[in-house]
CSV table of C-alpha atoms and ligand atoms in Angstrom, one decimal:
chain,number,residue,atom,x,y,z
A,23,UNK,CA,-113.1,-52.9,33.9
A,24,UNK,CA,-113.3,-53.0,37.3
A,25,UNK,CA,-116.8,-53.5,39.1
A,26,UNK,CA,-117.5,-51.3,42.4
A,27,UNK,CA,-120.0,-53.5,44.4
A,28,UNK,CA,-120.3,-50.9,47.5
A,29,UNK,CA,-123.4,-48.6,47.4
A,30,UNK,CA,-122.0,-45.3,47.0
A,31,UNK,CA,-124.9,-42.6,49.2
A,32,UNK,CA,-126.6,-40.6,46.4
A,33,UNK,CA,-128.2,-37.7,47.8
A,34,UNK,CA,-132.4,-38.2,47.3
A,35,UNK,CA,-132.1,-34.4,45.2
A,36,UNK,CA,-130.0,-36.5,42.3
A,37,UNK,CA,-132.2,-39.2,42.8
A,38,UNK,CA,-134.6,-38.9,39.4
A,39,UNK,CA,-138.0,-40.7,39.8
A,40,UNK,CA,-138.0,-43.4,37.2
A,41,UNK,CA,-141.5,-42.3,35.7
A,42,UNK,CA,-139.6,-39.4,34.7
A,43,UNK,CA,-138.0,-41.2,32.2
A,44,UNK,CA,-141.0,-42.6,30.4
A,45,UNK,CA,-142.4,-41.0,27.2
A,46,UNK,CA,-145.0,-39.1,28.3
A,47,UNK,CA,-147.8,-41.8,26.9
A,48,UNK,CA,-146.4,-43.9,28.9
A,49,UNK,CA,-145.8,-41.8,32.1
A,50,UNK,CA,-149.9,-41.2,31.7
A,51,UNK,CA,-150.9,-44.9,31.5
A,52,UNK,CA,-148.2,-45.8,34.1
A,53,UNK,CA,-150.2,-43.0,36.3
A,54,UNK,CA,-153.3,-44.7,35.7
A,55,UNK,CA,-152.2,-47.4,37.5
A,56,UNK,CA,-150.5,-45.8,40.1
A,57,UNK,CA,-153.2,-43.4,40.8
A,58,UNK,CA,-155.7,-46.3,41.2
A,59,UNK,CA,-159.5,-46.4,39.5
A,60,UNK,CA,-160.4,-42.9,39.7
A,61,UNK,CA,-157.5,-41.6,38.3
A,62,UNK,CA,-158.0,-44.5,35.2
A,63,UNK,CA,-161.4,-44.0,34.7
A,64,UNK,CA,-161.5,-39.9,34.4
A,65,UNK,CA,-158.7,-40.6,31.9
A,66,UNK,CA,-160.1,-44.2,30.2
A,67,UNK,CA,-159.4,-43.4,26.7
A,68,UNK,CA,-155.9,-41.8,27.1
A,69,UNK,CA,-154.5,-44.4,29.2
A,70,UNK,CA,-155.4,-48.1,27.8
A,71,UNK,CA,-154.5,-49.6,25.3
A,72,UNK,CA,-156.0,-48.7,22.1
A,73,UNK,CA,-156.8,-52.5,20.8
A,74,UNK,CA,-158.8,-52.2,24.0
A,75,UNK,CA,-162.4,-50.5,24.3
A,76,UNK,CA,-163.2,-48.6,27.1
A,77,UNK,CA,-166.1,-50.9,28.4
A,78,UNK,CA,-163.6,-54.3,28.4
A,79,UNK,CA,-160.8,-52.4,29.7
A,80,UNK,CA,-162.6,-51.4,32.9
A,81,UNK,CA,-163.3,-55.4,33.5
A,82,UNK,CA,-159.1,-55.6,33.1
A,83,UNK,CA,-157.0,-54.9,36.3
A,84,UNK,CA,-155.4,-51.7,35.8
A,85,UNK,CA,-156.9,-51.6,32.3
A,86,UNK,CA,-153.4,-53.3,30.4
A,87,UNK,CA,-153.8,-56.1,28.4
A,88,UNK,CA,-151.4,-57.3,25.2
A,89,UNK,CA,-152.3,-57.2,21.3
A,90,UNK,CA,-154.5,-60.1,22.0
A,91,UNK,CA,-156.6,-58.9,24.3
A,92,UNK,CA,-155.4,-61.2,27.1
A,93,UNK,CA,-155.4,-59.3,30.4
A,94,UNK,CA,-152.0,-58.3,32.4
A,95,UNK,CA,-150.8,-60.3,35.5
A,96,UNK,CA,-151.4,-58.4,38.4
A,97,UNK,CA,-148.4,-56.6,39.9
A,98,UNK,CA,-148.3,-58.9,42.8
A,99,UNK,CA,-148.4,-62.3,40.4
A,100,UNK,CA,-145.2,-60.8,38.3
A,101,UNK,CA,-143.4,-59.8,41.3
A,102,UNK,CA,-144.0,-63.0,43.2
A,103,UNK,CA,-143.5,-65.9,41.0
A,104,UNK,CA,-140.0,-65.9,39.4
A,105,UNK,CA,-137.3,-67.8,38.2
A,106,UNK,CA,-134.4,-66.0,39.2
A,107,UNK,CA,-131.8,-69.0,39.9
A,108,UNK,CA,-129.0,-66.7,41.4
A,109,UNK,CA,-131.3,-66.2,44.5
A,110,UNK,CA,-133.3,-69.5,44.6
A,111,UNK,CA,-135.0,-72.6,42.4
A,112,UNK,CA,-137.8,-71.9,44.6
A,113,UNK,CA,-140.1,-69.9,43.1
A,114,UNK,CA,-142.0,-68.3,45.3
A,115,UNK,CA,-139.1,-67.6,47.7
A,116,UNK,CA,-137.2,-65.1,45.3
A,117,UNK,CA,-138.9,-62.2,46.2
A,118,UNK,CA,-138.1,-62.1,49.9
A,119,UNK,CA,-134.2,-63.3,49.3
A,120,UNK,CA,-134.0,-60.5,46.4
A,121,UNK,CA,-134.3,-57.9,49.0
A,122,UNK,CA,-131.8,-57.1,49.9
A,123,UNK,CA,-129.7,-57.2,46.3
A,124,UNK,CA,-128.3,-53.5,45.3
A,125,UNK,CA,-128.6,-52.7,41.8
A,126,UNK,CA,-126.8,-49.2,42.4
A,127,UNK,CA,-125.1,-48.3,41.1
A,128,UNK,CA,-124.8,-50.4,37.9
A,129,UNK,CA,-122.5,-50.4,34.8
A,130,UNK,CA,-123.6,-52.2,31.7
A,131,UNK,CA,-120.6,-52.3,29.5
A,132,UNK,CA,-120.8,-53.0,25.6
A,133,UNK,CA,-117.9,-54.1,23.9
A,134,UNK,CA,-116.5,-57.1,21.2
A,135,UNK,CA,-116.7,-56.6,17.4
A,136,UNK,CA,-118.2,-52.7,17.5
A,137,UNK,CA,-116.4,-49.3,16.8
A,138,UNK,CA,-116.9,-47.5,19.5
A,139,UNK,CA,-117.0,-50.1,22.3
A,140,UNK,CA,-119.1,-48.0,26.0
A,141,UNK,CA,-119.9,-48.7,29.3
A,142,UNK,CA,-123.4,-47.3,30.4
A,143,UNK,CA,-124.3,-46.3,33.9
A,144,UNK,CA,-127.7,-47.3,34.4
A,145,UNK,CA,-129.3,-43.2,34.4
A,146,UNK,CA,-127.5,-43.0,31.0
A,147,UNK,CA,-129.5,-45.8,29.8
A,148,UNK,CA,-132.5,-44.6,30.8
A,149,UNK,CA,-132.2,-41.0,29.9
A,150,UNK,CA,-130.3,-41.6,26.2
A,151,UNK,CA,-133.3,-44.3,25.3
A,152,UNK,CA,-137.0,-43.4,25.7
A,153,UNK,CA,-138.4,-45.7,27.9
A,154,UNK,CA,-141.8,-47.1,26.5
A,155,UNK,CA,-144.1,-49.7,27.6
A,156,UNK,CA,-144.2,-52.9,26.1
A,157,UNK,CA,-147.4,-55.3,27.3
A,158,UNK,CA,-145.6,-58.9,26.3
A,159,UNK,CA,-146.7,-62.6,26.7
A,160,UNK,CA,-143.7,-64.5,28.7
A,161,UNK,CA,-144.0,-68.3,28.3
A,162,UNK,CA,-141.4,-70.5,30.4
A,163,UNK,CA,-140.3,-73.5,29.2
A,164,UNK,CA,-142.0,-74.9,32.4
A,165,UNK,CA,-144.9,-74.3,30.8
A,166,UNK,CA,-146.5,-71.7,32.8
A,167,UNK,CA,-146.9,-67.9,31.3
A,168,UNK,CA,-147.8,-64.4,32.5
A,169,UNK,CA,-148.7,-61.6,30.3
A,170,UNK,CA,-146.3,-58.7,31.7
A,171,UNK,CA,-146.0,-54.8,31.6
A,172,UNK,CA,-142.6,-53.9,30.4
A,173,UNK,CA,-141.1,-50.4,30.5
A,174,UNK,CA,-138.0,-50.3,28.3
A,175,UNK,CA,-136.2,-49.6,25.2
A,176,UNK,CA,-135.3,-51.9,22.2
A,177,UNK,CA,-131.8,-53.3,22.4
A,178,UNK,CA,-131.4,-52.7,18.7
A,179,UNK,CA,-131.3,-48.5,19.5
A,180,UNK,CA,-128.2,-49.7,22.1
A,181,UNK,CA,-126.4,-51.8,19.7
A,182,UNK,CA,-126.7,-49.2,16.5
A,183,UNK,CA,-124.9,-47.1,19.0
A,184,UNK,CA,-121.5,-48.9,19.3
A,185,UNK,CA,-121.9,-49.7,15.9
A,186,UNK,CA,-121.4,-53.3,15.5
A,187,UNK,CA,-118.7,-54.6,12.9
A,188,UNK,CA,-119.4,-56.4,9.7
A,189,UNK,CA,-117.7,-59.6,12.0
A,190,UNK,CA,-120.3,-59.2,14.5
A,191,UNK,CA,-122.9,-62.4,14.1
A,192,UNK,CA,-124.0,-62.7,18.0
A,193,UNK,CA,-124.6,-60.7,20.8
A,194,UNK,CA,-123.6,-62.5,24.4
A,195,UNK,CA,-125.2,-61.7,27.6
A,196,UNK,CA,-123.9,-62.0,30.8
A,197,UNK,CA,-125.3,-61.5,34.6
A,198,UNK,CA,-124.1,-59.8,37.1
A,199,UNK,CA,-121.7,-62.0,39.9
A,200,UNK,CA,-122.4,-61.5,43.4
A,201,UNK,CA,-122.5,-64.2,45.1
A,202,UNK,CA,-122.4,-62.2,48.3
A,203,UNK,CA,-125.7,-61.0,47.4
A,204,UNK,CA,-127.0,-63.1,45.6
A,205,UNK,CA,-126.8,-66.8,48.1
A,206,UNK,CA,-127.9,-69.0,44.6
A,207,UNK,CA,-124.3,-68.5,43.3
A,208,UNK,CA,-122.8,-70.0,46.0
A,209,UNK,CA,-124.2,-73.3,44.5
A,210,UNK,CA,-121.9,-75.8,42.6
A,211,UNK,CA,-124.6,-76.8,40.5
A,212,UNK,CA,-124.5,-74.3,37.6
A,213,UNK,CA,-121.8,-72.4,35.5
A,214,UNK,CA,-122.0,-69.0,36.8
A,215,UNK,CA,-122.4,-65.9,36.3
A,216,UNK,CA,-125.4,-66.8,34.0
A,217,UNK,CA,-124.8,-66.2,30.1
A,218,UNK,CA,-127.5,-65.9,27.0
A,219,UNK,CA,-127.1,-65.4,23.7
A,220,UNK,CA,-128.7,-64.0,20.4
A,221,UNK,CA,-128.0,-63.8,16.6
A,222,UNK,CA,-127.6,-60.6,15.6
A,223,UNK,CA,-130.9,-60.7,13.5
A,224,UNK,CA,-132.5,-61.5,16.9
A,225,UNK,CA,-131.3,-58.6,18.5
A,226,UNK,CA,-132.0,-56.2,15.9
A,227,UNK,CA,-135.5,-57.0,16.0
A,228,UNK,CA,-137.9,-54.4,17.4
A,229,UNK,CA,-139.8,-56.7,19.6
A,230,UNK,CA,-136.2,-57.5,21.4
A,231,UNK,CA,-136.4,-54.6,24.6
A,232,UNK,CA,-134.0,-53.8,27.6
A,233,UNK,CA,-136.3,-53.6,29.9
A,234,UNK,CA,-135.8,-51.3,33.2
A,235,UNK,CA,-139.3,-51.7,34.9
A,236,UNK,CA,-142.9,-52.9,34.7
A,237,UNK,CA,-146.0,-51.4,35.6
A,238,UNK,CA,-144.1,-48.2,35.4
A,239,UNK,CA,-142.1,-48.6,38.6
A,240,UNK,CA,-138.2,-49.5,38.3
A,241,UNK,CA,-137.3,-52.8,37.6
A,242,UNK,CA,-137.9,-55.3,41.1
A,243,UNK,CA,-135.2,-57.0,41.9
A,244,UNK,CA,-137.0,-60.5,41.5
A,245,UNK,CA,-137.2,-59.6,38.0
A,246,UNK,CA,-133.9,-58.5,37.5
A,247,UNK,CA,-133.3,-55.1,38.3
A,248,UNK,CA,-132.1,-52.7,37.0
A,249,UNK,CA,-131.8,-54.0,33.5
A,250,UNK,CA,-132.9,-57.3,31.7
A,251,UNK,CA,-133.4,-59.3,28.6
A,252,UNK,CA,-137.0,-59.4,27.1
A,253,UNK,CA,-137.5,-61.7,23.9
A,254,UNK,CA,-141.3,-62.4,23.8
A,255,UNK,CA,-141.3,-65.0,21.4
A,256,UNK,CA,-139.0,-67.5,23.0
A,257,UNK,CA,-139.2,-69.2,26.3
A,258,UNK,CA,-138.5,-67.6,29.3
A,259,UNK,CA,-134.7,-68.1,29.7
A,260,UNK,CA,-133.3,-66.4,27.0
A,261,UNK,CA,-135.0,-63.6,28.6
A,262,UNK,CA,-131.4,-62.6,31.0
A,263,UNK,CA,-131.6,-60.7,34.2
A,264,UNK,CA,-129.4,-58.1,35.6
A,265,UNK,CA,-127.1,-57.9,32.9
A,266,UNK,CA,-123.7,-56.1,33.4
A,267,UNK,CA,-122.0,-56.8,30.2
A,268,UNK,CA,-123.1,-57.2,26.4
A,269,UNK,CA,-120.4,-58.5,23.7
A,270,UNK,CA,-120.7,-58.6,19.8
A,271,UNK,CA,-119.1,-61.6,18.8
A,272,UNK,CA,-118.5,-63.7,15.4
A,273,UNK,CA,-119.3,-67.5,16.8
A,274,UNK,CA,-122.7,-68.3,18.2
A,275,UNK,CA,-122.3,-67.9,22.6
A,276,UNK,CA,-122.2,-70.6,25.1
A,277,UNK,CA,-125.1,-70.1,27.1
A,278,UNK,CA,-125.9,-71.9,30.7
A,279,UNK,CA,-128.8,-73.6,29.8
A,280,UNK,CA,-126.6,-75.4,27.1
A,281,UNK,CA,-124.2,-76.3,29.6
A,282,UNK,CA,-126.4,-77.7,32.1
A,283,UNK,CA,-128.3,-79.6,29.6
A,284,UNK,CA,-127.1,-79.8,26.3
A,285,UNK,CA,-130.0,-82.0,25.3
A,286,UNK,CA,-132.5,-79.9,26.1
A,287,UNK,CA,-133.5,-76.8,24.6
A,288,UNK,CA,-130.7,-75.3,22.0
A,289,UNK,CA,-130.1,-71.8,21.1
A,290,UNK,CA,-132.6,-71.0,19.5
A,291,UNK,CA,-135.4,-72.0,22.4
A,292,UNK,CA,-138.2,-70.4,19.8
A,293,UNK,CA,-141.5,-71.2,22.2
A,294,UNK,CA,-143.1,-73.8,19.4
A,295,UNK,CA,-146.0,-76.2,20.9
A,296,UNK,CA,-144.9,-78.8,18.4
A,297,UNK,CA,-141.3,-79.7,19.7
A,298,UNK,CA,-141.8,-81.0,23.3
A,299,UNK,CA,-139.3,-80.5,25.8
A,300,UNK,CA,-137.4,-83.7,26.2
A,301,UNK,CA,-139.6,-84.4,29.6
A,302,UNK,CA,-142.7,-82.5,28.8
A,303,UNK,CA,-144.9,-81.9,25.9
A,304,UNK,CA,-145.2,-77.6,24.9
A,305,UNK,CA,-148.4,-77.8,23.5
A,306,UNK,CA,-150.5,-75.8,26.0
A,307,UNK,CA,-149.4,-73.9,28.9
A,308,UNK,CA,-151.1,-72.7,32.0
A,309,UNK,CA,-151.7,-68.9,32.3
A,310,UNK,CA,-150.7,-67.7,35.8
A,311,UNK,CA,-154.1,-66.9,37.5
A,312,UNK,CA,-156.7,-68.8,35.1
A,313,UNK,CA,-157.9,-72.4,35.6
A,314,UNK,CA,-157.3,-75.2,33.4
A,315,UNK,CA,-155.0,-74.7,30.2
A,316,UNK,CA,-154.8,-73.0,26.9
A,317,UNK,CA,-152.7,-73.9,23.7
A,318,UNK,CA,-149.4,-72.8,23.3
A,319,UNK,CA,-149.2,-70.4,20.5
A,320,UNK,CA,-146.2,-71.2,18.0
A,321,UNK,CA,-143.6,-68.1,18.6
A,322,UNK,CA,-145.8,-67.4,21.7
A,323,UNK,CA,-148.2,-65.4,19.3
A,324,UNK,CA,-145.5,-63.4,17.5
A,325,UNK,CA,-145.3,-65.3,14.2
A,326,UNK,CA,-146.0,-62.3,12.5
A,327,UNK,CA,-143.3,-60.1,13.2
A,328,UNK,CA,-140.4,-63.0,13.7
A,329,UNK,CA,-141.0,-66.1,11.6
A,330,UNK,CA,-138.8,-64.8,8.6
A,331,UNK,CA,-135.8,-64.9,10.8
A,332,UNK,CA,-136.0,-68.7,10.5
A,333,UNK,CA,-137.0,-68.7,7.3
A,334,UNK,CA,-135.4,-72.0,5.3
A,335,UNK,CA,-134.4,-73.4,8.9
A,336,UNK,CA,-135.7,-76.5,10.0
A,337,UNK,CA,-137.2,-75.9,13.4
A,338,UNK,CA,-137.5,-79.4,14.7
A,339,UNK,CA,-133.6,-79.1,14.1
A,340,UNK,CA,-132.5,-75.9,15.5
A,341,UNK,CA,-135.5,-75.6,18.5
B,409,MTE,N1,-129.9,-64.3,35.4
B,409,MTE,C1,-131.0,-65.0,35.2
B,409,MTE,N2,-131.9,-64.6,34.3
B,409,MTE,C2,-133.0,-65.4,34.2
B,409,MTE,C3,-133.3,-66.5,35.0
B,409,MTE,C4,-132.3,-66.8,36.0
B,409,MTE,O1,-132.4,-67.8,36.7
B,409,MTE,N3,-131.2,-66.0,36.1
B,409,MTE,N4,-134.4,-67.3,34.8
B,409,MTE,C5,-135.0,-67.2,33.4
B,409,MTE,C6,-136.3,-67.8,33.4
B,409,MTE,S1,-136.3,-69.6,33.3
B,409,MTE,C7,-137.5,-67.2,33.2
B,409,MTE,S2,-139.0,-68.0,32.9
B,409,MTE,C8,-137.5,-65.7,33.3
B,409,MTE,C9,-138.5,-65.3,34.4
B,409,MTE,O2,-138.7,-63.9,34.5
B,409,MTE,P1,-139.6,-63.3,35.6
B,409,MTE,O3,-139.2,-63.9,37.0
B,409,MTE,O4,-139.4,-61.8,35.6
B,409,MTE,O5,-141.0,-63.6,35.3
B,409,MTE,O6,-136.3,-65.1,33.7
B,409,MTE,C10,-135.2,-65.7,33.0
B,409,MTE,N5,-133.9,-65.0,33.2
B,410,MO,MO1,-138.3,-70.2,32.5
């Protein structure tokens, strides 16, 4: 297919606002935080998170915190601390170069071993899918982390859609190439466009989300507008920005962490405190905007819902 990189004008009456397309629990709590204090605390009980009571949400920014009680980053943390190697390594400098990136209009096409093989404009994405809010831990592999507000929808309710074949074992992600836009590209150093990869089990998993905003607003370009990768329980860059194309395939993907450092991390990159990276040990992590450290939980805290997918597997092999 052929990509069309110009901005075509869109007239501001087509232009739906994003909280339009979250489920309506969600368009409440996202208004909490949009509407500010007042609006959050006439509405407390509505609008947080249930695992939360009233009085400890009120001490919590915005009142969002994950299944573990740990607060949300603020809005301003998430939005100003990326990795987002297309624009820079830098990462405090990928907000301002992100600017002036134009995710519209964007195509995200679907296609390998499925039966009915689609691309997506981005408002049919967020239309066909509900788009609900997902409060997640995201570790890096740097060993920092951020608890974050997605809005999105699970990448399993795309993928049953196209119907996968029995062949299918993977599902390969790829970001969009710009290198126009995006100055990062330009650079020798790595493989572009970036690629990820998941097993098919992975994928399928509820936890897995497409996610198209945070904090109820669209996705910022810094983190990877207007569609991106979220898999909570391994590190950071499996997690894929601005993805434009999404292939079922039979062998297990060539990703560009792999090819820059084949003895690092594998494919797998399941967050696990006891298998240190190569030049680092995982066993705690530092929490973006809390002193000192805390321990590294094994599948970042989500051995609940995902440690049967390795059942049998030998995780100081496949890490
Ligand atoms: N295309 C692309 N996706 C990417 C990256 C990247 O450089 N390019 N960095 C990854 C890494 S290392 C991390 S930790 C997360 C960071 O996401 P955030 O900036 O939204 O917190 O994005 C991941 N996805
Ligand atoms: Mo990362």
């Amino acid at each position: 297919m052929t990509h069309k990189f110009k901005s075509v004008p869109v007239k501001s009456s087509e232009i739906t606002p994003y909280s339009q397309y979250l489920s309506r629990r969600d368009f409440l709590k996202a208004a909490g935080i949009v509407g500010g204090a007042a609006l959050l605390a006439a509405c407390a009980p509505s609008v947080t998170e249930s695992t939360v009571p009233e009085s400890e949400a009120s001490a919590i920014p915005g009142g969002k915190a994950d299944e573990l009680r740990d607060p949300a980053n603020s809005y301003e943390d998430i939005t100003n601390y990326n990795n987002y190697y297309e624009f820079t390594t830098d990462k405090e400098g990928v907000a301002r170069l992100a600017q002036k990136f134009n995710p519209k209009p964007w195509t995200v096409e679907v296609y390998g071993l499925v039966n009915k093989p689609k691309t997506y404009g981005i408002e049919d994405l967020l239309s066909r899918f509900t788009q609900e809010e997902r409060i997640y831990r995201l570790r890096c592999v740097e060993a920092w982390s951020m608890v974050i507000p997605w809005t999105g929808f699970t990448l399993a309710s795309l993928l049953k859609e196209v119907e996968p074949t029995s062949d299918a074992k993977y599902v390969r992600f790829e970001t969009v190439y710009r290198p126009e836009e995006m100055p990062g590209q330009k650079s020798p150093f790595y493989p572009w466009p970036y690629q990820e990869g998941l097993r098919l089990d992975e994928a399928l998993h509820d936890l897995t989300i497409l996610a198209t905003g945070l904090y109820g607003q669209p996705m910022p370009n810094q983190n990877g507008a207007p569609i991106r990768l979220v898999v909570p329980w391994k590190y950071g860059f499996k997690s894929i920005k601005s993805i434009t194309k999404i292939e079922l395939v039979a062998e297990q993907p060539t990703t560009l962490w792999s090819m820059v450092g084949p003895n690092e991390y594998g494919f797998y990159s399941n967050v696990n405190p006891e298998v240190p990276h190569p030049r680092w040990s995982q066993a705690t992590e530092r929490r973006i905007g809390e002193f000192g450290r805390r321990p590294t939980l094994m599948f970042n805290g989500y051995a609940e819902e995902v440690a049967h997918l390795y059942a049998g597997m030998d995780l100081s092999v496949y890490y």
